[in-house]
């Protein structure tokens, strides 16, 4: 069975501080990992995926297969980063996504 | 708007009534997915289609739930004999062949009273 765990439901940081949103997963194979973001009153949208190895809006995420983690990081948080962040796993490209419960990030001025 | 559209945005219904939601995916996407999201939880998979074929259904999808995609374009999700536990946001998403990143719709919020 596949499972995604986001241990922090709420995370609050000050503007300019580093931020790390934790994600751990359990899956026996080599899944695809994603981070989705939902800003207030907007639809869920893809932030980044592990196979792209890119930085979006200053966020990066590294897949650590040994620790089965896919933590999301940003060195300097901005107020506009305040949103709900979901980590998700897909066993194969295009198949179902399993989401974590989400972390509500608040960046204070 | 060329995104995924869902209708209606909100639905309030009495317990025991039937409801139907519609999803129009991005036109070139052949995969369409339904998810359900309750307060404080991440989206949970319900079912997905490739073209008109329903390829997978979650155990969450009880006999009261049925989804169709008759012509491989739009899809409908029907809930019969609604219960208060069905109150949730119902999300639709679509994707291109062989790619994972979905495009999500804004969702239909169902409230069963």
Short mmCIF file of C-alpha atoms in Angstrom, two decimals:
data_model
loop_
_atom_site.label_atom_id
_atom_site.label_comp_id
_atom_site.label_asym_id
_atom_site.label_seq_id
_atom_site.Cartn_x
_atom_site.Cartn_y
_atom_site.Cartn_z
CA UNK A 1 0.00 0.00 0.00
CA UNK A 2 1.13 3.54 -0.65
CA UNK A 3 1.03 6.24 1.96
CA UNK A 4 2.13 9.86 2.23
CA UNK A 5 2.70 11.52 5.58
CA UNK A 6 3.05 15.23 6.20
CA UNK A 7 3.77 15.48 9.91
CA UNK A 8 3.02 19.19 10.28
CA UNK A 9 -0.52 20.40 9.72
CA UNK A 10 0.50 23.99 10.44
CA UNK A 11 3.79 25.75 9.89
CA UNK A 12 4.43 29.40 10.61
CA UNK A 13 7.59 31.31 9.73
CA UNK A 14 8.65 34.92 9.35
CA UNK A 15 9.35 36.51 6.00
CA UNK A 16 12.92 35.90 4.94
CA UNK A 17 13.35 32.83 7.11
CA UNK A 18 14.08 29.41 5.63
CA UNK A 19 11.21 27.01 5.39
CA UNK A 20 11.04 23.22 5.11
CA UNK A 21 7.83 21.28 4.67
CA UNK A 22 8.31 17.62 5.46
CA UNK A 23 6.97 14.73 3.44
CA UNK A 24 7.58 11.03 4.02
CA UNK A 25 6.20 8.26 1.92
CA UNK A 26 5.88 4.52 1.92
CA UNK A 27 5.85 2.57 -1.31
CA UNK A 28 7.74 -0.53 -2.33
CA UNK A 29 8.68 0.58 -5.84
CA UNK A 30 10.03 3.78 -7.39
CA UNK A 31 7.18 6.25 -7.37
CA UNK A 32 6.85 9.71 -8.78
CA UNK A 33 6.66 12.41 -6.10
CA UNK A 34 4.99 15.77 -6.39
CA UNK A 35 4.26 18.90 -4.44
CA UNK A 36 0.94 20.60 -5.08
CA UNK A 37 -0.03 24.02 -3.73
CA UNK A 38 -3.38 25.62 -3.12
CA UNK A 39 -3.47 29.37 -2.58
CA UNK A 40 -6.47 30.94 -0.93
CA UNK A 41 -9.57 30.68 -3.13
CA UNK A 42 -7.63 29.04 -5.96
CA UNK A 43 -7.56 25.55 -7.38
CA UNK A 44 -4.96 22.95 -6.58
CA UNK A 45 -1.95 23.33 -8.84
CA UNK A 46 1.31 21.52 -9.39
CA UNK A 47 4.31 23.18 -7.78
CA UNK A 48 7.03 20.74 -8.72
CA UNK A 49 7.79 17.08 -9.42
CA UNK A 50 10.87 15.16 -8.46
CA UNK A 51 11.83 14.00 -11.94
CA UNK A 52 12.07 17.59 -13.16
CA UNK A 53 14.67 18.51 -10.54
CA UNK A 54 13.78 22.14 -11.04
CA UNK A 55 13.20 25.11 -8.77
CA UNK A 56 9.80 26.76 -8.91
CA UNK A 57 9.17 30.04 -7.10
CA UNK A 58 12.39 29.41 -5.20
CA UNK A 59 11.22 26.04 -3.89
CA UNK A 60 13.20 22.85 -4.33
CA UNK A 61 12.58 19.28 -3.24
CA UNK A 62 15.00 16.40 -3.21
CA UNK A 63 13.90 12.80 -3.28
CA UNK A 64 15.75 10.79 -0.65
CA UNK A 65 15.02 7.15 -1.40
CA UNK A 66 16.95 5.93 1.63
CA UNK A 67 14.83 7.96 4.01
CA UNK A 68 11.76 7.80 1.74
CA UNK A 69 11.36 11.54 2.03
CA UNK A 70 10.61 14.38 -0.33
CA UNK A 71 10.89 17.52 1.75
CA UNK A 72 10.09 20.91 0.22
CA UNK A 73 12.50 23.73 0.96
CA UNK A 74 12.89 27.42 0.32
CA UNK A 75 15.77 29.46 1.70
CA UNK A 76 13.89 32.74 2.10
CA UNK A 77 10.14 32.59 2.58
CA UNK A 78 7.89 35.29 1.16
CA UNK A 79 4.43 36.33 2.33
CA UNK A 80 2.95 35.19 -0.98
CA UNK A 81 4.11 31.65 -0.18
CA UNK A 82 1.35 31.38 2.40
CA UNK A 83 -0.81 28.51 1.18
CA UNK A 84 -1.73 24.87 1.71
CA UNK A 85 0.91 22.47 0.45
CA UNK A 86 0.25 18.83 -0.41
CA UNK A 87 2.81 16.15 -1.08
CA UNK A 88 1.61 13.42 -3.43
CA UNK A 89 2.81 10.09 -4.79
CA UNK A 90 2.04 8.29 -8.03
CA UNK A 91 3.18 4.67 -8.60
CA UNK A 92 3.48 5.19 -12.32
CA UNK A 93 3.12 8.11 -14.69
CA UNK A 94 -0.54 9.03 -15.12
CA UNK A 95 -1.90 6.70 -12.44
CA UNK A 96 -3.73 7.65 -9.27
CA UNK A 97 -2.23 10.15 -6.86
CA UNK A 98 -2.06 9.53 -3.13
CA UNK A 99 -1.96 12.80 -1.21
CA UNK A 100 -0.77 13.66 2.24
CA UNK A 101 -3.01 15.58 4.58
CA UNK A 102 -1.35 18.86 3.74
CA UNK A 103 0.61 21.54 5.57
CA UNK A 104 -0.78 25.04 5.94
CA UNK A 105 2.14 27.42 5.62
CA UNK A 106 1.82 30.93 6.97
CA UNK A 107 4.55 33.44 6.30
CA UNK A 108 4.31 36.37 8.68
CA UNK A 109 5.57 39.85 7.81
CA UNK B 1 -10.87 29.34 -20.32
CA UNK B 2 -9.12 26.20 -21.45
CA UNK B 3 -8.75 24.69 -18.00
CA UNK B 4 -10.76 21.97 -16.31
CA UNK B 5 -14.24 23.18 -15.52
CA UNK B 6 -16.69 21.74 -13.03
CA UNK B 7 -20.36 22.38 -12.60
CA UNK B 8 -21.98 23.30 -10.31
CA UNK B 9 -19.56 25.07 -7.98
CA UNK B 10 -21.80 24.48 -4.99
CA UNK B 11 -24.63 22.06 -4.34
CA UNK B 12 -26.82 21.81 -1.26
CA UNK B 13 -29.10 18.82 -1.15
CA UNK B 14 -31.30 17.02 1.32
CA UNK B 15 -30.29 13.65 2.61
CA UNK B 16 -31.63 10.91 0.41
CA UNK B 17 -31.64 12.95 -2.80
CA UNK B 18 -29.59 12.15 -5.87
CA UNK B 19 -27.02 14.59 -7.21
CA UNK B 20 -24.96 14.74 -10.39
CA UNK B 21 -21.80 16.70 -11.05
CA UNK B 22 -20.18 17.44 -14.36
CA UNK B 23 -16.54 17.82 -15.33
CA UNK B 24 -15.19 19.12 -18.63
CA UNK B 25 -11.49 18.31 -18.98
CA UNK B 26 -8.90 20.05 -21.10
CA UNK B 27 -9.81 18.99 -24.62
CA UNK B 28 -6.59 17.21 -25.54
CA UNK B 29 -6.38 15.30 -22.25
CA UNK B 30 -7.52 11.71 -22.51
CA UNK B 31 -7.34 10.90 -18.80
CA UNK B 32 -9.91 12.19 -16.34
CA UNK B 33 -9.85 11.71 -12.59
CA UNK B 34 -12.27 12.22 -9.73
CA UNK B 35 -11.14 12.93 -6.19
CA UNK B 36 -12.96 13.77 -2.99
CA UNK B 37 -11.64 16.10 -0.33
CA UNK B 38 -13.04 16.53 3.15
CA UNK B 39 -12.09 19.25 5.60
CA UNK B 40 -8.55 18.91 6.89
CA UNK B 41 -7.66 16.07 4.54
CA UNK B 42 -5.84 15.77 1.28
CA UNK B 43 -7.73 14.74 -1.84
CA UNK B 44 -8.69 11.05 -1.98
CA UNK B 45 -8.83 9.16 -5.25
CA UNK B 46 -12.23 7.96 -6.40
CA UNK B 47 -11.91 6.82 -10.01
CA UNK B 48 -10.31 7.58 -13.35
CA UNK B 49 -10.98 7.19 -17.05
CA UNK B 50 -8.82 6.85 -20.07
CA UNK B 51 -11.00 8.04 -22.90
CA UNK B 52 -14.37 6.44 -22.18
CA UNK B 53 -12.99 3.45 -20.28
CA UNK B 54 -13.16 3.50 -16.49
CA UNK B 55 -9.80 1.99 -15.57
CA UNK B 56 -9.81 2.07 -11.81
CA UNK B 57 -12.25 2.63 -8.95
CA UNK B 58 -11.41 3.16 -5.31
CA UNK B 59 -13.03 1.20 -2.52
CA UNK B 60 -14.28 4.61 -1.41
CA UNK B 61 -16.62 4.53 -4.39
CA UNK B 62 -19.62 2.74 -2.89
CA UNK B 63 -22.51 1.38 -4.91
CA UNK B 64 -24.26 4.73 -4.50
CA UNK B 65 -21.56 6.40 -6.59
CA UNK B 66 -21.34 6.06 -10.33
CA UNK B 67 -19.18 7.87 -12.84
CA UNK B 68 -19.41 7.95 -16.59
CA UNK B 69 -17.52 9.40 -19.48
CA UNK B 70 -19.67 8.29 -22.40
CA UNK B 71 -17.86 9.90 -25.31
CA UNK B 72 -14.44 10.25 -23.79
CA UNK B 73 -14.92 13.97 -23.28
CA UNK B 74 -16.87 15.29 -20.28
CA UNK B 75 -17.63 13.13 -17.28
CA UNK B 76 -20.43 12.95 -14.74
CA UNK B 77 -20.32 11.75 -11.17
CA UNK B 78 -23.64 10.75 -9.64
CA UNK B 79 -24.32 10.10 -5.99
CA UNK B 80 -27.59 8.35 -5.21
CA UNK B 81 -29.39 8.52 -1.87
CA UNK B 82 -26.96 11.07 -0.48
CA UNK B 83 -25.82 10.84 3.12
CA UNK B 84 -24.36 13.52 5.37
CA UNK B 85 -20.99 11.80 5.11
CA UNK B 86 -20.97 12.57 1.40
CA UNK B 87 -20.51 16.26 2.17
CA UNK B 88 -17.16 17.15 0.66
CA UNK B 89 -15.41 18.92 -2.17
CA UNK B 90 -15.43 16.80 -5.33
CA UNK B 91 -12.45 17.50 -7.54
CA UNK B 92 -11.95 16.62 -11.16
CA UNK B 93 -8.59 16.58 -12.92
CA UNK B 94 -7.29 15.67 -16.34
CA UNK B 95 -3.95 14.81 -17.86
CA UNK B 96 -2.28 14.01 -21.16
CA UNK B 97 -1.34 10.45 -22.07
CA UNK B 98 1.53 9.09 -20.02
CA UNK B 99 2.09 12.20 -17.97
CA UNK B 100 1.44 12.58 -14.31
CA UNK B 101 0.93 16.26 -13.69
CA UNK B 102 -2.74 16.81 -13.46
CA UNK B 103 -4.69 19.96 -14.09
CA UNK B 104 -7.35 20.27 -11.43
CA UNK B 105 -10.71 21.95 -11.64
CA UNK B 106 -12.06 24.26 -8.96
CA UNK B 107 -14.26 21.54 -7.55
CA UNK B 108 -17.90 21.09 -6.63
CA UNK B 109 -18.68 21.58 -2.97
CA UNK B 110 -21.49 19.29 -1.86
CA UNK B 111 -23.37 19.90 1.36
CA UNK B 112 -25.90 17.30 2.44
CA UNK B 113 -28.39 18.57 5.01
#
